[in-house]
Coordinates of C-alpha atoms in Angstrom, one line a residue:
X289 CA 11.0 -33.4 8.6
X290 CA 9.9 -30.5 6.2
X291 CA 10.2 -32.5 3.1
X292 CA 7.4 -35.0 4.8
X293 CA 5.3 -32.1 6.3
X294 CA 5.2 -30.5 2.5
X295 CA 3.8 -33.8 1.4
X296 CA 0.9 -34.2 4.2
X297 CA 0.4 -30.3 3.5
X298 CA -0.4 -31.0 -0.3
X299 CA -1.9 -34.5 0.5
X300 CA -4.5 -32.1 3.0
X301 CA -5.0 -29.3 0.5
X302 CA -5.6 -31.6 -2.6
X303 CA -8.3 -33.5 -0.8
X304 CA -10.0 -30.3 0.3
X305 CA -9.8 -28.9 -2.8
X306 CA -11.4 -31.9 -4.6
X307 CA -14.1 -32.0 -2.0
X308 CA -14.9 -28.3 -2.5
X309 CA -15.1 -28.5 -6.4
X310 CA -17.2 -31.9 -6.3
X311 CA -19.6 -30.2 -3.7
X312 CA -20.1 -27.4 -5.4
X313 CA -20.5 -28.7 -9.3
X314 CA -23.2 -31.5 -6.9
X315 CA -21.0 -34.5 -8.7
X316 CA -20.7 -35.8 -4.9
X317 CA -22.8 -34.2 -2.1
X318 CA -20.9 -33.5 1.0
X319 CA -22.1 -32.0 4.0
X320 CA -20.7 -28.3 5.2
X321 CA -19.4 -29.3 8.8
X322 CA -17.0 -32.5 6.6
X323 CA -15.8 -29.3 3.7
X324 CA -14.9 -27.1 6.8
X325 CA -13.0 -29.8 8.5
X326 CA -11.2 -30.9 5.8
X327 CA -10.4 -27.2 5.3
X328 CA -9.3 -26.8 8.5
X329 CA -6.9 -29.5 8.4
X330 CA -5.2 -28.3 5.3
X331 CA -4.8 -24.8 7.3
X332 CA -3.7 -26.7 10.7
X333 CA -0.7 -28.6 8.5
X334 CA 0.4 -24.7 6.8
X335 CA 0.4 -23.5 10.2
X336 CA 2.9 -26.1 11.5
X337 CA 4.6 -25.4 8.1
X338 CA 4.7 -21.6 8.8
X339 CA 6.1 -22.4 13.0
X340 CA 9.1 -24.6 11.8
X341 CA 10.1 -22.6 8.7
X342 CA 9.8 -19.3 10.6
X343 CA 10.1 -16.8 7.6
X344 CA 7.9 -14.0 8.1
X345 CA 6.7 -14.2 4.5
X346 CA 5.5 -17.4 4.5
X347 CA 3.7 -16.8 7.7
X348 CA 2.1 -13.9 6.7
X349 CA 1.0 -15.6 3.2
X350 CA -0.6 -18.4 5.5
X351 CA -1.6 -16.1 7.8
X352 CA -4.1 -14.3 5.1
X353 CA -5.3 -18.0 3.8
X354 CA -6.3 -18.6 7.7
X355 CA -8.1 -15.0 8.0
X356 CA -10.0 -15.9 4.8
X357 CA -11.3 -19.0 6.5
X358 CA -12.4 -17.6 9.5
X359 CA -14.0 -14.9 8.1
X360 CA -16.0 -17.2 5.6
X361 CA -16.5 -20.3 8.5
X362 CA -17.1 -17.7 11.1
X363 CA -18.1 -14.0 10.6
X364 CA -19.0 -12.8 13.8
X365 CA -15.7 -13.9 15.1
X366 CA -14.3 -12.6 12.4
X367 CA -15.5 -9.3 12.4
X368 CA -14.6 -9.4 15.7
X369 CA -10.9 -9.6 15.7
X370 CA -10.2 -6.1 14.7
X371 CA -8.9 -5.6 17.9
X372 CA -5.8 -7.1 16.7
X373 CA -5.6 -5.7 13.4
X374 CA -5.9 -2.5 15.1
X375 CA -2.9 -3.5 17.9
X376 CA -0.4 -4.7 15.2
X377 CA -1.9 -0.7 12.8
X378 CA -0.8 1.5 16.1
X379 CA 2.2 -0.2 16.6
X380 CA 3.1 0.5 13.5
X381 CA 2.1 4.0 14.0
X382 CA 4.5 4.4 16.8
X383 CA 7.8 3.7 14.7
X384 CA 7.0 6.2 11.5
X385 CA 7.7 9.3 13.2
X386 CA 10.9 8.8 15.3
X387 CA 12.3 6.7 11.9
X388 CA 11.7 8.9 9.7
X389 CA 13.3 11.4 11.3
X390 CA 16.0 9.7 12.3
X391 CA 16.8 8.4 9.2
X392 CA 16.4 11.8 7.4
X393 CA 18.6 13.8 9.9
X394 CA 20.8 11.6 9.6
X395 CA 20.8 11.2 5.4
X396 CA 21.1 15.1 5.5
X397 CA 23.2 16.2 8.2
X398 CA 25.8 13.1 8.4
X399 CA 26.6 13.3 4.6
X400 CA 26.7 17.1 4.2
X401 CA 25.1 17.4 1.1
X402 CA 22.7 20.1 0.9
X403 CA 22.6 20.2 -3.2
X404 CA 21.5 16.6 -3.6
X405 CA 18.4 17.5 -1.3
X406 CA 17.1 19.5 -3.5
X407 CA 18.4 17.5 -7.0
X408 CA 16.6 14.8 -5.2
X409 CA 13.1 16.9 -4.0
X410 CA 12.6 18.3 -8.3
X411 CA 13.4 14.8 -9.5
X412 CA 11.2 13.0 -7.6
X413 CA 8.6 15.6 -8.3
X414 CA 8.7 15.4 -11.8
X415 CA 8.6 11.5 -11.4
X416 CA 5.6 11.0 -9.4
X417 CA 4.2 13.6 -11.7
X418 CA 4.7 11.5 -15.1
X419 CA 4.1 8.5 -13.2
X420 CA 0.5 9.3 -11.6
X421 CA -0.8 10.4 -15.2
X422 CA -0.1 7.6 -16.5
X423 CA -2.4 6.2 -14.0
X424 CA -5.3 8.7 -14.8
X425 CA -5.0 7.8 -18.1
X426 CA -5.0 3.8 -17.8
X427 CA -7.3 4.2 -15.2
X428 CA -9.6 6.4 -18.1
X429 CA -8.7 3.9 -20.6
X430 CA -10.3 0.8 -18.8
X431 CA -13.7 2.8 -17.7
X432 CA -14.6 3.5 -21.3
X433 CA -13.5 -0.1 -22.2
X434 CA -15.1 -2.4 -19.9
X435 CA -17.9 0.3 -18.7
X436 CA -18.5 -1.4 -15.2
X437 CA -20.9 1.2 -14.7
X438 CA -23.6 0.3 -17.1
X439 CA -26.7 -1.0 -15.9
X440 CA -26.1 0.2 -12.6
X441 CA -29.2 0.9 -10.9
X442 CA -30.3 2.2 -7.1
X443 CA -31.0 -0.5 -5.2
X444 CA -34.9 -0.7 -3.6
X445 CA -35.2 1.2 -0.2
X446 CA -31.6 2.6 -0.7
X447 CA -31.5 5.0 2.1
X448 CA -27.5 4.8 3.2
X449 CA -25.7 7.9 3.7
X450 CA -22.4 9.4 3.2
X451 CA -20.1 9.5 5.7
X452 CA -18.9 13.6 6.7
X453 CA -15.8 14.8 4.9
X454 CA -14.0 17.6 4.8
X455 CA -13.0 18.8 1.2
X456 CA -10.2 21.4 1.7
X457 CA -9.4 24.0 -0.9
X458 CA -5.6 23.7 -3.4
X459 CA -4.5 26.6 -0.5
X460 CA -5.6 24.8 2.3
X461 CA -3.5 21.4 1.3
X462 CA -0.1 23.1 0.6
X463 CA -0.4 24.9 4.3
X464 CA -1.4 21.3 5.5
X465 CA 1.8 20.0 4.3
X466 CA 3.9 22.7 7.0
X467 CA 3.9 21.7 10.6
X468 CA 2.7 24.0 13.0
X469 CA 3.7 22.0 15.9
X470 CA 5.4 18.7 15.3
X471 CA 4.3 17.2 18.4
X472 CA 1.0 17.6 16.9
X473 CA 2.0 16.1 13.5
X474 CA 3.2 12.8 15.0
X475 CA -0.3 12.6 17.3
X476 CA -2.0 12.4 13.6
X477 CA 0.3 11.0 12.5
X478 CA 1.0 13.7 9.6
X479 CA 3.3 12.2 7.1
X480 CA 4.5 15.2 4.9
X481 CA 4.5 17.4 8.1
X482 CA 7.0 15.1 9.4
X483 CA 9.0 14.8 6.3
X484 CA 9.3 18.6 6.0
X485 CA 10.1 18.9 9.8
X486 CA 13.1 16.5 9.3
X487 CA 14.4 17.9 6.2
X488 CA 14.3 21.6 7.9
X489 CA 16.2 19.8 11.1
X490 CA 18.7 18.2 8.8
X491 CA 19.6 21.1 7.0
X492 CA 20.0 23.5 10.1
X493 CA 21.7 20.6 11.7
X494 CA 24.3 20.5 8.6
X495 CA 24.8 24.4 8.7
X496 CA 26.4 24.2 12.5
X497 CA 30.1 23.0 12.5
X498 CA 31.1 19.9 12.1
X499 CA 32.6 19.5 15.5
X500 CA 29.1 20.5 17.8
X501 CA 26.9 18.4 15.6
X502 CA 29.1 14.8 15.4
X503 CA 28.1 13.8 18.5
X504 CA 24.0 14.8 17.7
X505 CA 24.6 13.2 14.4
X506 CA 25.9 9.9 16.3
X507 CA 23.0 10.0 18.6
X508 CA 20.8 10.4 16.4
X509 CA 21.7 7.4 13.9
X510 CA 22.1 5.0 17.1
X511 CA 18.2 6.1 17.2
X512 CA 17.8 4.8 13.4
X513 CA 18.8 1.7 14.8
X514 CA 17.0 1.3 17.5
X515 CA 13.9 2.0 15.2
X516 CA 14.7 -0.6 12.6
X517 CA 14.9 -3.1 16.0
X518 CA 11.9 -2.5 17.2
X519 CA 9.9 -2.7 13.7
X520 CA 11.6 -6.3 13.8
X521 CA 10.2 -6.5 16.9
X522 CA 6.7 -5.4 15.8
X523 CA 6.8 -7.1 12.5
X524 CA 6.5 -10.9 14.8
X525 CA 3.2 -9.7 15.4
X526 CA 2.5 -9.3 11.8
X527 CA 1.3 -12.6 10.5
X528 CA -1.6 -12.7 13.5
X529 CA -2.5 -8.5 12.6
X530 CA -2.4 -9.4 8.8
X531 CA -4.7 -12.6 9.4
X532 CA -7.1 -10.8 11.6
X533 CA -7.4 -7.6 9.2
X534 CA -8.5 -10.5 6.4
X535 CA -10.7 -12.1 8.7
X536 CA -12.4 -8.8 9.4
X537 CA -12.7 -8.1 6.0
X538 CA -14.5 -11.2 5.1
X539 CA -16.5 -11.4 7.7
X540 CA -17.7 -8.0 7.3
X541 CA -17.9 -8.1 3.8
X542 CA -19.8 -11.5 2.9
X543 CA -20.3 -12.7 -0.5
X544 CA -23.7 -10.5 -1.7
X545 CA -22.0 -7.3 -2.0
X546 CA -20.1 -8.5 -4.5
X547 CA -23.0 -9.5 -7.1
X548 CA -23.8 -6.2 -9.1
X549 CA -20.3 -4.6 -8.5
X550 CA -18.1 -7.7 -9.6
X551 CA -17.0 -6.1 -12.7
X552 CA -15.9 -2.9 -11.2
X553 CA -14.1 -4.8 -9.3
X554 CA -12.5 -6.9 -11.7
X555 CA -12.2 -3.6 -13.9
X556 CA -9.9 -2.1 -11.3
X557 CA -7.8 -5.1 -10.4
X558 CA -7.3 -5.8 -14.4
X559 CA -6.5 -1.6 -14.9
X560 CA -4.0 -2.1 -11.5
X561 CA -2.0 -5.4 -13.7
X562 CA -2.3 -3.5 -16.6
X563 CA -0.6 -0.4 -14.9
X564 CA 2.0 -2.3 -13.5
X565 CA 3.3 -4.4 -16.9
X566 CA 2.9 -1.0 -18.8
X567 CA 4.3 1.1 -16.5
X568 CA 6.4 -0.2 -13.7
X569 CA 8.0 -2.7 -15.6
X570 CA 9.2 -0.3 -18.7
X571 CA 10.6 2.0 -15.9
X572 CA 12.5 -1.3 -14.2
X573 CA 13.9 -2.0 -17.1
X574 CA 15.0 1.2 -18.3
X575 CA 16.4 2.0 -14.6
X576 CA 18.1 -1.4 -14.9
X577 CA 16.3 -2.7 -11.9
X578 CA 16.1 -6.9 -12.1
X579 CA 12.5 -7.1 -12.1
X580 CA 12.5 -11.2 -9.9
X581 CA 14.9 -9.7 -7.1
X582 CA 13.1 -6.4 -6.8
X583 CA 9.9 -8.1 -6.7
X584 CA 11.1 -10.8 -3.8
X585 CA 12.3 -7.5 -1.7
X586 CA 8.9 -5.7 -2.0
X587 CA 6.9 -8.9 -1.2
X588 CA 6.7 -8.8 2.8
X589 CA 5.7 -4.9 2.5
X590 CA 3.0 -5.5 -0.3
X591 CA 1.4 -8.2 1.5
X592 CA 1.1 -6.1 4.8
X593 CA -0.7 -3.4 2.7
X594 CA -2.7 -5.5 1.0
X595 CA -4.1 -7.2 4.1
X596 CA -4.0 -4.0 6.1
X597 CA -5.3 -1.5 3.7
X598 CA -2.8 1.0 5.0
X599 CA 0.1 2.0 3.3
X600 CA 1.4 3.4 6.7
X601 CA 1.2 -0.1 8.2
X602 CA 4.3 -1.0 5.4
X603 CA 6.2 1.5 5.7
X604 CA 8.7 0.7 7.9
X605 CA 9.8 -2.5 6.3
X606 CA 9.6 -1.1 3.3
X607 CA 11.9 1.4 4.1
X608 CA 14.3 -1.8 5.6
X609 CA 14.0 -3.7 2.2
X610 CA 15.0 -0.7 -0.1
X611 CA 18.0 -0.1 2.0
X612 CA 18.9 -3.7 2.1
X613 CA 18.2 -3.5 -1.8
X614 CA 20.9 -1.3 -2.5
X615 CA 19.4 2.0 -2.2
X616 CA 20.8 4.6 0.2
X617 CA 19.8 5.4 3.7
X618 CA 19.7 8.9 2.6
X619 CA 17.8 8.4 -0.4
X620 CA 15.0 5.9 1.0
X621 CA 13.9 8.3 4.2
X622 CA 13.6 11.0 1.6
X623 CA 11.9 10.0 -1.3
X624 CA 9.3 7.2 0.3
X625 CA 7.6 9.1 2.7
X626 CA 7.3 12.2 0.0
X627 CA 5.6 9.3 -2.2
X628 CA 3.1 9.1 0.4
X629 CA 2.0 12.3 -0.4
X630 CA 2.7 12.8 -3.8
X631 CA 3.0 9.3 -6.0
X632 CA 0.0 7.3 -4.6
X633 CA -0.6 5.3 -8.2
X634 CA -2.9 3.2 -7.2
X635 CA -5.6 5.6 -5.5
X636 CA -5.2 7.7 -8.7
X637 CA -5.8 5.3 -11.5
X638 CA -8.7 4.4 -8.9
X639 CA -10.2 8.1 -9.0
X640 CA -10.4 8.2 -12.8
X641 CA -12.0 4.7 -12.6
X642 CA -14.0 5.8 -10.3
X643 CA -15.5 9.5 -11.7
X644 CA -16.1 7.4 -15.2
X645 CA -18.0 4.6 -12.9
X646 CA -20.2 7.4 -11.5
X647 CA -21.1 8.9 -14.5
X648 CA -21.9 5.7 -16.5
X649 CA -24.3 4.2 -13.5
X650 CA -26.1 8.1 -13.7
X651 CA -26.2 8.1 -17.1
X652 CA -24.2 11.3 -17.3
X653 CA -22.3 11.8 -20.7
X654 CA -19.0 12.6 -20.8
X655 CA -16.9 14.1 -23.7
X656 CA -13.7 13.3 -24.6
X657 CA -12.9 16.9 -23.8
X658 CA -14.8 16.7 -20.4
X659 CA -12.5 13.4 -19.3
X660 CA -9.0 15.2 -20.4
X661 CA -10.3 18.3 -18.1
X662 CA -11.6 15.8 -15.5
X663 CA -7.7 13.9 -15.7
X664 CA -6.4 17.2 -15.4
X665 CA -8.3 18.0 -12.3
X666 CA -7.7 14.9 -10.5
X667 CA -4.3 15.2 -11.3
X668 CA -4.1 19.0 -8.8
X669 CA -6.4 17.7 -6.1
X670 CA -5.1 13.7 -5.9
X671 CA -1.9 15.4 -4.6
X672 CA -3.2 16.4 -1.7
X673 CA -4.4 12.6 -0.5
X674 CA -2.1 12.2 2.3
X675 CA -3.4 15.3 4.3
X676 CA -7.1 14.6 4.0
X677 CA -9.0 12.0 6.5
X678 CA -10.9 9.9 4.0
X679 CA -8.8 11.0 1.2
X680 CA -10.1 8.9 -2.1
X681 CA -13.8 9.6 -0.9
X682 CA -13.0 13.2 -0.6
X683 CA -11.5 14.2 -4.0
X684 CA -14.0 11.5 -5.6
X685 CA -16.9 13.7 -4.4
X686 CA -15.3 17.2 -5.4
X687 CA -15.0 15.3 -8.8
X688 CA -18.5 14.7 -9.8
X689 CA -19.8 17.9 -7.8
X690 CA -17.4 19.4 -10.6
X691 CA -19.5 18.0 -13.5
X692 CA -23.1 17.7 -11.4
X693 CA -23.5 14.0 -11.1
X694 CA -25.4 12.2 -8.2
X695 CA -23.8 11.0 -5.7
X696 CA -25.2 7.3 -5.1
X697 CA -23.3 5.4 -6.7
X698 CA -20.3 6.3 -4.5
X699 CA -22.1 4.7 -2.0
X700 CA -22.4 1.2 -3.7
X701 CA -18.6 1.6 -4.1
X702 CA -18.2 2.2 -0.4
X703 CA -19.8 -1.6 -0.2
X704 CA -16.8 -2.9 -1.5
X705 CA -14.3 -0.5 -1.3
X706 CA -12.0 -2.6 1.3
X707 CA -11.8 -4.5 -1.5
X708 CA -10.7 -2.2 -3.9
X709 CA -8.3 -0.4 -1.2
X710 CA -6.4 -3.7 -1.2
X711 CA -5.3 -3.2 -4.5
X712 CA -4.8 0.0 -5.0
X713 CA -2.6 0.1 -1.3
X714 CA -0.8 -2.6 -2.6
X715 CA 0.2 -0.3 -5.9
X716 CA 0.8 3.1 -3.7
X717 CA 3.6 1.0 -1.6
X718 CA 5.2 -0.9 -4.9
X719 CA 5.1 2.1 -6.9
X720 CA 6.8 4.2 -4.1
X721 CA 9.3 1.6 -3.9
X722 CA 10.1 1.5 -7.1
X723 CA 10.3 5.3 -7.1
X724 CA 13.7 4.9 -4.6
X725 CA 15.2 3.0 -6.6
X726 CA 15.0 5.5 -9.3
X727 CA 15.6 8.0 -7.8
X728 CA 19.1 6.6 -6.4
X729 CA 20.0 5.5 -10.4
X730 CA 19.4 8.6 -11.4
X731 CA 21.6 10.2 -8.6
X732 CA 24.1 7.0 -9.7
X733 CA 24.0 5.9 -6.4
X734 CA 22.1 2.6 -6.7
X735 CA 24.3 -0.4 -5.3
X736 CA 24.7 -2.9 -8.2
X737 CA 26.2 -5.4 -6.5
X738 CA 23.9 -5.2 -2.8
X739 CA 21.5 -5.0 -5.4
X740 CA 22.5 -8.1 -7.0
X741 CA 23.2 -10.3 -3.6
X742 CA 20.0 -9.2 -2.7
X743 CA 18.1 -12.9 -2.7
X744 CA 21.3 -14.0 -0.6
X745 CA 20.9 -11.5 2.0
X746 CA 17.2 -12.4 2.0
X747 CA 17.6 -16.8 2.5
X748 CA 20.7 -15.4 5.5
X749 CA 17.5 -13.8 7.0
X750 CA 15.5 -16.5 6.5
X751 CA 18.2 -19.1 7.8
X752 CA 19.1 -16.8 10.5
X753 CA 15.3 -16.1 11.8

């Protein structure tokens, strides 16, 4: 039954393929309404596909195609299913706190081990730290190579605005990161406030004896479960929140913004690969990380960024995977979450990109000397990214206030800047990934062997869903 369903599928997509390319090179004219139908019944035969294989992947990989086509056939409708996006985002929302904490409490309290917190909080540290310069620097590298922002100019009757930010000073983001109620910090949904509320918990938890805090510790671990349930749970609503977050996009976005910034686009996207085979892989392979299984675990997670724009939309299940990777409980609560504050590669090569971008569409010349200092900055005030409400747009506009450049042109990025958050999401959640596993082969707890079964345990799910 699948085998002659795959054939019909690529029967359906080949002759609406064909179709589209002769249409548009005007070798055979074909009306609109015939191209969407034939479109439509490619995407009709994929969903079937998707229904009888029932792997969330595939779905959500369909999913996105379908999106696309209802954004492009149908804007207004398209646009108009953010409702759903925004269902399957708050969810999501509702799972972070109560797993993270869980899961930390647990990592700290049940195992005792007080010491390898803190090995674990300078390590990771000092890896995000080498990691995000690298960024800066490829993310320099390709705005002095391609130059996207030459021959920029202000469009006629420009008159858009910014929206309001609030820039906070270095003192103001490291007493952000400190709870003051935590009730408060899950409301907003505070990250790092959570993280430090956990590890605070876990520790005082681990200091009482071991006999009052076994059953807590218990309790608290049958909650971990529970969490990881539900996101399954959640995670069936994924494919239709994934596909209506692409349809908004499209439908919202159109086709015309994409004219005079296409090569700042394409200049981010090609900096982003570049990052990844020049970074990311050299660190796989020197952690000893096989590069095909890790990149099959990270694949549901990166496509729910991606689609979402929100990293916090993936977190869950990208907690799941790096567990089921071979990666310890422990290790994964601890060092993800952090990553969200601290080792968001993407949305730093993007501000170095970015501050170049801005000064090449002004005309603003900046010395070699005046980009290192501009790195260097970037490299202080991107850490505090998590804890500010429009974070990117924020420390982008305290960098060129810094060196006096008009502001304009970050409004012509804000045109297509869901575009560009795609990307760049999709690198904060790999790169934080990556950064567990690290981490746990550098505490030489990584789990070779669950590590190398890894593509089993995945086609059991698959077999099993």
């Amino acid at each position: 039954m699948k085998k002659k369903i795959t054939i019909v599928n690529l029967a359906l997509i080949t002759i609406a393929a064909l179709a589209t390319v002769l249409n548009a090179y005007n070798i055979i004219t074909i009306s609109t309404d015939v191209l969407v139908g034939l479109r439509w019944a490619a995407l009709t035969g994929l969903i079937i596909f998707a229904i009888i294989k029932k792997n969330l992947t595939t779905s959500i990989l369909i999913s996105m195609l379908v999106g696309t086509e209802i954004g492009y056939d149908f804007p207004e409708i398209g646009t108009g299913l953010h409702f759903l996006r925004q269902i399957f985002l708050q969810m999501i929302k509702t799972v972070i706190a109560p797993l993270l904490f869980a899961t930390l409490v647990t990592g700290i309290a049940g195992h005792s081990d007080l010491k390898q917190v803190g090995r674990m909080g300078w390590k990771s540290l000092l890896y995000f730290e080498v990691v995000t310069t690298f960024a800066l620097v490829i993310g320099l590298f390709f705005a002095n190579w391609i130059r996207p922002g030459d021959g920029i100019a202000i469009p006629a009757n420009f008159n858009a605005t910014l929206p309001k930010v609030v820039e906070q000073t270095w003192q103001e983001i490291i007493v952000h990161s400190f709870p003051e109620n935590i009730a408060k910090s899950i409301y907003h949904g505070e990250v790092l406030q959570i993280v430090v509320f956990s590890v605070l918990f876990g520790i005082s938890l681990a200091l009482i004896p071991a006999a009052k805090k076994a059953k807590f510790v218990a309790g608290i671990e049958t909650l971990a479960e529970v969490m990881f349930k539900f996101t399954k749970i959640i995670m069936l609503f994924a494919p239709i929140g994934v596909g209506a977050a692409i349809a908004e996009t499209v439908g919202h976005m159109g086709i015309d913004v994409l004219k005079n910034l296409a090569l700042m686009l394409a200049t981010l996207y090609c900096a982003l690969a570049a990052f990844i085979l020049l970074v990311f892989v050299p660190i796989m392979l020197i952690a000893r990380i096989p590069i095909i299984k890790f990149v099959k675990n990270i694949f549901e997670p990166v496509s729910i960024a991606f689609a979402t724009t929100s990293s916090e939309s993936a977190l869950p299940k990208a907690m799941e995977k790096m567990e089921k990777f071979g990666v310890p409980r422990q290790i994964v609560s601890f060092v993800m979450p952090t990553g969200y504050s601290f080792n968001l590669d993407g949305s730093t090569l993007y501000l170095a990109l970015a501050t170049v971008f801005v000064a090449q569409a002004t005309g603003t010349e900046m010395s070699i000397g005046q980009q290192l200092s501009m790195v260097f900055l970037l490299m202080l005030t991107s850490k505090g990214v998590a804890g500010i409400p429009r974070a990117t747009l924020v420390i982008l506009l305290g960098a060129i206030a810094n060196f006096n450049m008009p502001e304009w042109p970050v409004l012509l990025l804000m045109g297509i800047d869901e575009l560009m958050d795609m990307a760049r999401t999709s690198v904060n959640v790999t790169g934080n990934c990556l950064a567990t596993a690290v981490i746990a082969r550098w505490e030489g707890e990584l789990d070779d062997e669950k590590m190398r079964l890894s593509d089993q345990v995945l086609e059991q799910e698959v077999v099993s869903a």
